[in-house]
PDB file of C-alpha atoms in Angstrom:
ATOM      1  CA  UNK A 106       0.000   0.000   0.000  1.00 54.00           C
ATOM      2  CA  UNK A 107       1.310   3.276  -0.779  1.00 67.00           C
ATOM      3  CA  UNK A 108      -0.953   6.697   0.013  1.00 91.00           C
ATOM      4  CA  UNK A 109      -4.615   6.038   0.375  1.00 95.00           C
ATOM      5  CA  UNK A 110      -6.102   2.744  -0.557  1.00 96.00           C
ATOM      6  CA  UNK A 111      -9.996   3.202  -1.637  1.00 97.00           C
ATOM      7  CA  UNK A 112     -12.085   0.392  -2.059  1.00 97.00           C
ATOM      8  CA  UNK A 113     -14.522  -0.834  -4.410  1.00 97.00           C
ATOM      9  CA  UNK A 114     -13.568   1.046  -7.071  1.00 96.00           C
ATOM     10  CA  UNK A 115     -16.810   1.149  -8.412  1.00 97.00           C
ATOM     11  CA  UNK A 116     -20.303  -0.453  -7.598  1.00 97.00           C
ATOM     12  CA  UNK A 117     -23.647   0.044  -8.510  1.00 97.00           C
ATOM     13  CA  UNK A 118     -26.198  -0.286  -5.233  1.00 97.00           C
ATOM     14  CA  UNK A 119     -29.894  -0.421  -5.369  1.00 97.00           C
ATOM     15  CA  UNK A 120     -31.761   2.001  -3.382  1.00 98.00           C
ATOM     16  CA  UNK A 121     -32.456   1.010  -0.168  1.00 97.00           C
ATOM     17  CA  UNK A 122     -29.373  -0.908   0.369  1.00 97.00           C
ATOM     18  CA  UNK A 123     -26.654  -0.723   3.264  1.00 97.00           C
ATOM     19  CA  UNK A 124     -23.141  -0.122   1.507  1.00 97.00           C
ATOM     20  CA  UNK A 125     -19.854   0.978   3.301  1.00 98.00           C
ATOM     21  CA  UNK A 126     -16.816   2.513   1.431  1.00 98.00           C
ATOM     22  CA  UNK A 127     -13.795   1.811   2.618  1.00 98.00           C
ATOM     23  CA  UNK A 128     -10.459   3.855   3.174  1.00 98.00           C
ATOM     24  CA  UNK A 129      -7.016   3.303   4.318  1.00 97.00           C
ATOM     25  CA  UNK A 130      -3.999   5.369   4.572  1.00 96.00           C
ATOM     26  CA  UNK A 131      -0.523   4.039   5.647  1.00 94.00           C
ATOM     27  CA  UNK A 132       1.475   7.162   5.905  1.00 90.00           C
ATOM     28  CA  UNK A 133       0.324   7.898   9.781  1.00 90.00           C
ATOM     29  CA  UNK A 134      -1.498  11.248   8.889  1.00 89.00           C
ATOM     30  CA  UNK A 135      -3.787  12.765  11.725  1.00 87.00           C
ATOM     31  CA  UNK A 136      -6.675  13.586   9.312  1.00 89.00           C
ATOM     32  CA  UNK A 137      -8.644  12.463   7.470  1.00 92.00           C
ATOM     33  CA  UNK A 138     -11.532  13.825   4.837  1.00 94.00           C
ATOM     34  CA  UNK A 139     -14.135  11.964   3.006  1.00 97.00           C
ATOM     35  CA  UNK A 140     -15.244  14.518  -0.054  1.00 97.00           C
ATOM     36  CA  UNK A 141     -18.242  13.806  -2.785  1.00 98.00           C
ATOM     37  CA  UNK A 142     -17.373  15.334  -6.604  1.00 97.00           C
ATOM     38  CA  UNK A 143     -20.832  16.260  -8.516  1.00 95.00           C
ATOM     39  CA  UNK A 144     -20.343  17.574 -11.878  1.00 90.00           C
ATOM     40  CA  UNK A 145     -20.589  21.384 -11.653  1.00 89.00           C
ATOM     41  CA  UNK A 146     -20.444  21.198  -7.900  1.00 92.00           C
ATOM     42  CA  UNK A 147     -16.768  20.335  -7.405  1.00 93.00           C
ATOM     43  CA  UNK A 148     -15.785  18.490  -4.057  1.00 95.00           C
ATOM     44  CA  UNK A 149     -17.824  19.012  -1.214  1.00 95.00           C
ATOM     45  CA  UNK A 150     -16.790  18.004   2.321  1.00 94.00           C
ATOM     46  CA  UNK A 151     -19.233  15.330   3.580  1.00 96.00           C
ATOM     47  CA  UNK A 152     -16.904  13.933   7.132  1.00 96.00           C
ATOM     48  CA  UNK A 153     -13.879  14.429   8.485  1.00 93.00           C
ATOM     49  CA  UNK A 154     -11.617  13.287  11.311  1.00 92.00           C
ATOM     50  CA  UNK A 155      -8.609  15.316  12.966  1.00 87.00           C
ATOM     51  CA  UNK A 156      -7.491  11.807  14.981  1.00 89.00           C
ATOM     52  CA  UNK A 157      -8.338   8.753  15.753  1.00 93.00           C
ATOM     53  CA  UNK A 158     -11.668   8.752  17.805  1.00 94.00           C
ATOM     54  CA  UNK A 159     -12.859  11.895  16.792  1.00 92.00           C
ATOM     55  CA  UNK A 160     -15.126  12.938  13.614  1.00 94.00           C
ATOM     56  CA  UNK A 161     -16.847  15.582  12.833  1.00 92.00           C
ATOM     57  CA  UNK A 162     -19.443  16.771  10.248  1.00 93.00           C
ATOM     58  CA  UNK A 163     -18.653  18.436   6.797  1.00 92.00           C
ATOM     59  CA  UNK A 164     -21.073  20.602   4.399  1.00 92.00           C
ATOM     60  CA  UNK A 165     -23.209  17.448   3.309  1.00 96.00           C
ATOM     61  CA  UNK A 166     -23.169  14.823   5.989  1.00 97.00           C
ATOM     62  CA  UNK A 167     -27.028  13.560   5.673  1.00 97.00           C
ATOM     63  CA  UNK A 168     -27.067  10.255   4.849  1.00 97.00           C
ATOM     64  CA  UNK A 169     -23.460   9.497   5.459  1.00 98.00           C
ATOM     65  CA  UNK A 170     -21.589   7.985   8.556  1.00 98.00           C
ATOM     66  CA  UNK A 171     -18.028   7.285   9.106  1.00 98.00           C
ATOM     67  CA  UNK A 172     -15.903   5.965  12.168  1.00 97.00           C
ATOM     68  CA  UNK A 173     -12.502   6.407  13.235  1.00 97.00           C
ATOM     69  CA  UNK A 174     -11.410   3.469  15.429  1.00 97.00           C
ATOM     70  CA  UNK A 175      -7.676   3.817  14.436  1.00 96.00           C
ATOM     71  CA  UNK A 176      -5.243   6.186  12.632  1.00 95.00           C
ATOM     72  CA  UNK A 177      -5.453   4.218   9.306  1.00 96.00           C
ATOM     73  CA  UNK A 178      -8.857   3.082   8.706  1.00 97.00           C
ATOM     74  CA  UNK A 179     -11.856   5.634   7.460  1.00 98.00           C
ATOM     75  CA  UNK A 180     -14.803   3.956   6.283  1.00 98.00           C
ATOM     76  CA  UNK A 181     -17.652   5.956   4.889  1.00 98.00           C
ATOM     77  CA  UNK A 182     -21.383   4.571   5.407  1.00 98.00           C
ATOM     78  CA  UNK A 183     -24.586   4.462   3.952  1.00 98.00           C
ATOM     79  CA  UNK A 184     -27.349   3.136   5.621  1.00 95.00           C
ATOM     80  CA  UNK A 185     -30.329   3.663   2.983  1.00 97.00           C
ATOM     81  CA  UNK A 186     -28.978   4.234  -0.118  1.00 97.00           C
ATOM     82  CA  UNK A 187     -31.091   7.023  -2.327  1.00 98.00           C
ATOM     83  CA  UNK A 188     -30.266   7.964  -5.851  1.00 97.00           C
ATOM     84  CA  UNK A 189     -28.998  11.415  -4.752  1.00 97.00           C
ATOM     85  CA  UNK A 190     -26.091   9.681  -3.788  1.00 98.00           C
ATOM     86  CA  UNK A 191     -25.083   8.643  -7.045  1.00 98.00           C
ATOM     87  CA  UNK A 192     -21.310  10.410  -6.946  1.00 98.00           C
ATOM     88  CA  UNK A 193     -17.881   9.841  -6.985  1.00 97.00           C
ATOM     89  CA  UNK A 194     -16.150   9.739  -3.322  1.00 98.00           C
ATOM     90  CA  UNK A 195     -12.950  10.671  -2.635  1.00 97.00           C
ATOM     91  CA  UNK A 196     -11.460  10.226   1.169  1.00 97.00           C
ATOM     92  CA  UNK A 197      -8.077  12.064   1.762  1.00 94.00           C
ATOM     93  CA  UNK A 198      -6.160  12.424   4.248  1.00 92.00           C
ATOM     94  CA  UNK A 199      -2.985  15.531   5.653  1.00 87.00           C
ATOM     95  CA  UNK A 200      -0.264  15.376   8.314  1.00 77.00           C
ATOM     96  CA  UNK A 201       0.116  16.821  11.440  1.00 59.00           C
ATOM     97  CA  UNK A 202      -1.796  20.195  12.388  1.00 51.00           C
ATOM     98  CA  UNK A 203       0.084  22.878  10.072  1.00 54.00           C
ATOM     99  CA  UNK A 204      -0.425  20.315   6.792  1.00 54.00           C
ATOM    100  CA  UNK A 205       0.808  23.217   4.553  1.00 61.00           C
ATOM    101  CA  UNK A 206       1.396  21.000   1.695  1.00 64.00           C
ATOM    102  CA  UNK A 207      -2.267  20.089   0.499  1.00 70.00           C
ATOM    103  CA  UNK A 208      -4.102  16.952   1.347  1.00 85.00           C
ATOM    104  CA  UNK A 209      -3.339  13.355  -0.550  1.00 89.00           C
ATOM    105  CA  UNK A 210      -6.213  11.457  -2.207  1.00 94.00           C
ATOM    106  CA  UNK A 211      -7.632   8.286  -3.003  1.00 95.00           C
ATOM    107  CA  UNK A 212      -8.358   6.807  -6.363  1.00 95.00           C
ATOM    108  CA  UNK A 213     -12.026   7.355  -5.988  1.00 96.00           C
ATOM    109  CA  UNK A 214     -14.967   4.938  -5.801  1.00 97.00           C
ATOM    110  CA  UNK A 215     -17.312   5.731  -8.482  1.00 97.00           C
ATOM    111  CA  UNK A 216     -20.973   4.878  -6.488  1.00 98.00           C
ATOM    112  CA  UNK A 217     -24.541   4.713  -8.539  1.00 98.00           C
ATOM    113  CA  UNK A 218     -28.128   3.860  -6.478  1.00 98.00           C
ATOM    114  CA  UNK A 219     -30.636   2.845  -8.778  1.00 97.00           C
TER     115      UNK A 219
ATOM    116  CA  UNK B 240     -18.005  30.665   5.550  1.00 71.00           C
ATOM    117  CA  UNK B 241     -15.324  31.037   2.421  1.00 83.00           C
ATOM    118  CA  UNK B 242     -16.338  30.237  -0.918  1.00 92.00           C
ATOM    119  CA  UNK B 243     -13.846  29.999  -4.161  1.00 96.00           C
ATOM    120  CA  UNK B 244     -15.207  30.365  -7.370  1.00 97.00           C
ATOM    121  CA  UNK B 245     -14.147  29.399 -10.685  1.00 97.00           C
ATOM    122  CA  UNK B 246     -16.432  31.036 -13.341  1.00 96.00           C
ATOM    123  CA  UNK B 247     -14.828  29.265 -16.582  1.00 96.00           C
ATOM    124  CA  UNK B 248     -16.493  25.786 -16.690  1.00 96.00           C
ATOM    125  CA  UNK B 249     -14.716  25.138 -19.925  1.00 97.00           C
ATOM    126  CA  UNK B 250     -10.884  26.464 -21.697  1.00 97.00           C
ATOM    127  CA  UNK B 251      -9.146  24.973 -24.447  1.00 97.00           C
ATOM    128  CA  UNK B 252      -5.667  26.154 -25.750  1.00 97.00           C
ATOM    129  CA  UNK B 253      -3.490  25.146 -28.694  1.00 97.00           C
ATOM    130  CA  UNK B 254      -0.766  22.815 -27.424  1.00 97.00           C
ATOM    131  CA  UNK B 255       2.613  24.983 -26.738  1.00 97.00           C
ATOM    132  CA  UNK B 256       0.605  27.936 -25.856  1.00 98.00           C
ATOM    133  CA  UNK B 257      -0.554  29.888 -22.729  1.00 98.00           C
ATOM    134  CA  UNK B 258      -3.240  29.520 -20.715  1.00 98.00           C
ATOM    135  CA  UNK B 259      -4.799  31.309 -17.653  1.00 98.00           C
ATOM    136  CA  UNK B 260      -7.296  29.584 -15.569  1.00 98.00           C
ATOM    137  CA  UNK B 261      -9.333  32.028 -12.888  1.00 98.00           C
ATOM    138  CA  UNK B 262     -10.233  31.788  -9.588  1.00 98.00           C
ATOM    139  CA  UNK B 263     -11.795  34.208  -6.958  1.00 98.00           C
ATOM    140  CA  UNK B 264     -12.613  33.589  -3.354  1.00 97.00           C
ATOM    141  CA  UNK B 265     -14.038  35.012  -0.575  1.00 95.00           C
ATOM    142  CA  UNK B 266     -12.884  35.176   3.087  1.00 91.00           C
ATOM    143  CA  UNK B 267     -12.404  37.314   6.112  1.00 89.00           C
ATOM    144  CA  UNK B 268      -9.853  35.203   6.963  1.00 87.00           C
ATOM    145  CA  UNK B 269      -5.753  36.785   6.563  1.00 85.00           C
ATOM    146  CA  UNK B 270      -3.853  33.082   7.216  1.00 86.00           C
ATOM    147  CA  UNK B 271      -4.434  31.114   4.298  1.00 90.00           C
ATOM    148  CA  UNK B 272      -3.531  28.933   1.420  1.00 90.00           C
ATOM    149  CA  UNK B 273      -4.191  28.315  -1.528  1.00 94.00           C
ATOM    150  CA  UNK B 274      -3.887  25.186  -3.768  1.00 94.00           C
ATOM    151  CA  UNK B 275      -4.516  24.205  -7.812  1.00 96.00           C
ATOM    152  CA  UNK B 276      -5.319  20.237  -8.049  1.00 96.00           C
ATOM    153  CA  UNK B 277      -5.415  18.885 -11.521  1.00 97.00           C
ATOM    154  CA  UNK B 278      -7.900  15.559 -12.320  1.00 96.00           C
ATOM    155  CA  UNK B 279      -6.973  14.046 -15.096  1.00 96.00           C
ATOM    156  CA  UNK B 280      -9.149  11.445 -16.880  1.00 92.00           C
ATOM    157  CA  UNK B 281      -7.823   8.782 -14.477  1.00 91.00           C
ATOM    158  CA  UNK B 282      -9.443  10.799 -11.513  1.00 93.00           C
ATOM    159  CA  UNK B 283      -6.293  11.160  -9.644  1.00 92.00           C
ATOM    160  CA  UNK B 284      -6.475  14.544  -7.787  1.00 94.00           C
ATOM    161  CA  UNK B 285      -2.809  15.998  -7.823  1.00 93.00           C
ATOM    162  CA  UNK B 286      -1.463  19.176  -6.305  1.00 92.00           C
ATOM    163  CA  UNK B 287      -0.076  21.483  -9.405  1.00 95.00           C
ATOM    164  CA  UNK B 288       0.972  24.526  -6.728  1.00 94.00           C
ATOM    165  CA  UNK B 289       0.048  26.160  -3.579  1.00 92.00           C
ATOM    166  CA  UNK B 290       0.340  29.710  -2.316  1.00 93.00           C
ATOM    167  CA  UNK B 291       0.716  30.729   1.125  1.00 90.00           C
ATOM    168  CA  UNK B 292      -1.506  34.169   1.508  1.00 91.00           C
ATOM    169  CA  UNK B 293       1.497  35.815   3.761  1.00 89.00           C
ATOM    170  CA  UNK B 294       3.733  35.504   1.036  1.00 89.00           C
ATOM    171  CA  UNK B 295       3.961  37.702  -1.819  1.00 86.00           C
ATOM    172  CA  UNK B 296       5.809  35.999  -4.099  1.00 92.00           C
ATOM    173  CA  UNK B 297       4.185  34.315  -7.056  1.00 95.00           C
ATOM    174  CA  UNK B 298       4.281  30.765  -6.667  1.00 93.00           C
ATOM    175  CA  UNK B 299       5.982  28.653  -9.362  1.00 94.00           C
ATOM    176  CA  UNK B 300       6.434  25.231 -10.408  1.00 93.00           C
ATOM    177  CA  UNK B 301       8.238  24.401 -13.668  1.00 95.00           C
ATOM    178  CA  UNK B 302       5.537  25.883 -16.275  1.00 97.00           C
ATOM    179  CA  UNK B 303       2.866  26.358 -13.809  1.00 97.00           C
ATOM    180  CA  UNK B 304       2.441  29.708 -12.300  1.00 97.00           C
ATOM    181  CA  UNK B 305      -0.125  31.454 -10.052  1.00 97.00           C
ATOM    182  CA  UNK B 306      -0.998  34.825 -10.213  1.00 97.00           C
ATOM    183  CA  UNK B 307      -2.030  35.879  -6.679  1.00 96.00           C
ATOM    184  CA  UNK B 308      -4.217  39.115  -5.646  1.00 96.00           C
ATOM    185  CA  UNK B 309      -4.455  39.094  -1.887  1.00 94.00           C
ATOM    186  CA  UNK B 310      -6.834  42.270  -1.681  1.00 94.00           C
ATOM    187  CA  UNK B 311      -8.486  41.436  -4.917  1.00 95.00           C
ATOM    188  CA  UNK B 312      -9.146  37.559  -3.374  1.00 96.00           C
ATOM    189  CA  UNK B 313      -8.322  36.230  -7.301  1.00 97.00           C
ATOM    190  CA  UNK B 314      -6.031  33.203  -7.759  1.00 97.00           C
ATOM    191  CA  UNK B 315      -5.747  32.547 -11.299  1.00 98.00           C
ATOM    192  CA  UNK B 316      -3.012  29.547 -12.534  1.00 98.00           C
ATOM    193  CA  UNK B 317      -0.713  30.462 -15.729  1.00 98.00           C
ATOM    194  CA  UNK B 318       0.282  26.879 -17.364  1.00 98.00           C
ATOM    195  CA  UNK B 319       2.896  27.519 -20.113  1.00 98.00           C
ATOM    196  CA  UNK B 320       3.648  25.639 -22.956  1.00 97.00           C
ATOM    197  CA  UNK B 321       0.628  23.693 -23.152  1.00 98.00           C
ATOM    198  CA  UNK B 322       1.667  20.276 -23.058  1.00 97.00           C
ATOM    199  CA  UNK B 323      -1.904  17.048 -24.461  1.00 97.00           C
ATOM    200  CA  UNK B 324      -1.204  15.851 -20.518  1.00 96.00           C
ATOM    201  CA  UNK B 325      -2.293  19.170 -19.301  1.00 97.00           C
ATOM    202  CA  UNK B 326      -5.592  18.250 -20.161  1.00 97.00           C
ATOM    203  CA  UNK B 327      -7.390  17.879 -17.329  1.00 97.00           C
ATOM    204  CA  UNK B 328     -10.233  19.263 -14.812  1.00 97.00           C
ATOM    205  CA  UNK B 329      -8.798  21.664 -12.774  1.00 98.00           C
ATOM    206  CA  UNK B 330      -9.569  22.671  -9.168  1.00 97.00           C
ATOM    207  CA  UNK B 331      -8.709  25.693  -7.031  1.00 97.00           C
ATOM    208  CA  UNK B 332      -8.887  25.099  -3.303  1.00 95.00           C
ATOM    209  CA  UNK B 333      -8.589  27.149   0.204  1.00 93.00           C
ATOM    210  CA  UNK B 334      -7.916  26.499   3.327  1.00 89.00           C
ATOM    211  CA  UNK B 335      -7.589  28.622   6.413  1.00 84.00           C
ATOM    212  CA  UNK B 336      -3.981  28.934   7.748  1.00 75.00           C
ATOM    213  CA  UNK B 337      -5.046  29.755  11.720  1.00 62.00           C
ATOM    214  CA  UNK B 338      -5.307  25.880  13.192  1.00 58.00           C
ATOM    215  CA  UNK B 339      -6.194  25.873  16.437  1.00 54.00           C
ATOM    216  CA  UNK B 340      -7.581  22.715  16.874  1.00 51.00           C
ATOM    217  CA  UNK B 341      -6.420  20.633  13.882  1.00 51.00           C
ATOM    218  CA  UNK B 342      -6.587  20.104  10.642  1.00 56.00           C
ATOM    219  CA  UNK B 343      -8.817  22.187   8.707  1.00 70.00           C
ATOM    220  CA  UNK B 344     -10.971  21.282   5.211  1.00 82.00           C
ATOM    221  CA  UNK B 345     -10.352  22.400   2.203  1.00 88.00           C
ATOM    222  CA  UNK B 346     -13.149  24.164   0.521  1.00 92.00           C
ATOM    223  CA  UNK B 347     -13.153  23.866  -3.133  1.00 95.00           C
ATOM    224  CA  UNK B 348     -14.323  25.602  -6.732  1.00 96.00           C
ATOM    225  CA  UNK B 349     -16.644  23.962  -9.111  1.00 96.00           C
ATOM    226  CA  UNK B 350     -13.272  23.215 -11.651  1.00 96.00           C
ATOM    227  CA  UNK B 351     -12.518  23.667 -14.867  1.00 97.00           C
ATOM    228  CA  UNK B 352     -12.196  21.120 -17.714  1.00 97.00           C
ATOM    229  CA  UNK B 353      -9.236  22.308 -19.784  1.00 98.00           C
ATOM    230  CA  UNK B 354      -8.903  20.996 -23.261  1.00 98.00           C
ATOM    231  CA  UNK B 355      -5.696  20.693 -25.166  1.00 97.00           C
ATOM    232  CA  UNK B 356      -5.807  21.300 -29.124  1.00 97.00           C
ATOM    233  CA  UNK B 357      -3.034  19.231 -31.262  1.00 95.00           C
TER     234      UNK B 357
END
């Protein structure tokens, strides 16, 4: 593993349906960002985590859950999948608290709810 | 809450020419950064250049440039010699520099697809 590791790459989930994305960093950073990209919208914060145990709520969190039981691991949930959803997620993650140089991001997971 | 803005959806440029991509935000903020992430078809986001606000120097990077107005809040990126793997979407990004209790987001503009002409 090198960076951020985002898993599935791409699924398509009926409505209704439980589905959790996955994301894993192995370069020890302190936070960590789960984003949406709409086209014509850009990226839009949905979570977020400074450290391990903590989270905290971005600009479009309904809908979405995420957990932070270690440094590494940030998985993003849906509980009841809706075709609003239908998006591309990227999870990112900086360094330590002056993370001047930018975040680093996953590959994306391409989600569509039908 | 700060907003950026990038009001060109859509540029193309001949290949080996100049380009300027805009962007404009707004905050009441005076620690900040800035940042230009480029998307390429594969979806990678990857940081072109960043600008720290207390600085007044232009930031460079090979043929990427940024243009920065601190009391006109614009941001535009200069890419030079227009090279087909420039074509991308491109994103302009802020984040507050004052962290007092971590990490803080970055908020981003809408992007803009950049087309490269043969």
């Amino acid at each position: 593993i090198a960076g951020i590791t985002q898993a599935p790459t791409s699924q398509i989930l009926a409505a209704g349906r439980r589905m959790t994305l996955r994301c894993t960093q192995d370069m020890r950073h302190n936070a960590m960002y789960w984003y949406r990209q709409d086209l014509g919208l850009g990226l839009r914060l949905i979570h977020y985590s400074n450290t391990a145990g903590t989270t905290g709520k971005g600009e479009v969190p309904d809908g979405y859950s995420v957990s932070r039981a270690n440094t590494d691991d940030f998985p993003l949930t849906l509980a009841s999948a809706v075709p609003s959803q239908t998006s591309v997620y990227f999870c990112a993650s900086s360094d330590s608290i002056r993370s001047v140089s930018g975040y680093t991001f996953g590959s994306g997971t391409r989600l569509t709810v039908v | 809450a700060q907003t950026v803005t990038q009001s060109q959806p859509e540029m193309s440029v001949q290949e080996a020419e100049t380009v300027t991509l805009s962007c404009t935000y707004d905050t009441s903020e005076s620690d900040y950064y800035l940042f230009w992430y480029k998307q390429p078809p594969s979806r990678q986001m990857i940081l072109v250049i960043r600008q720290e606000a207390y600085k007044q120097q232009n930031a460079t990077e090979n043929r990427f440039s940024v243009n920065f107005q601190k009391a006109a809040k614009s941001f535009s990126l200069k890419i030079s010699d227009s090279q087909l793997g420039d074509a991308a979407m491109y994103f302009c990004a802020y984040r507050r520099g004052t962290l007092l209790f971590g990490n803080e987001k970055l908020t981003f503009g809408t992007g803009t697809r950049l087309t490269i002409i043969p």
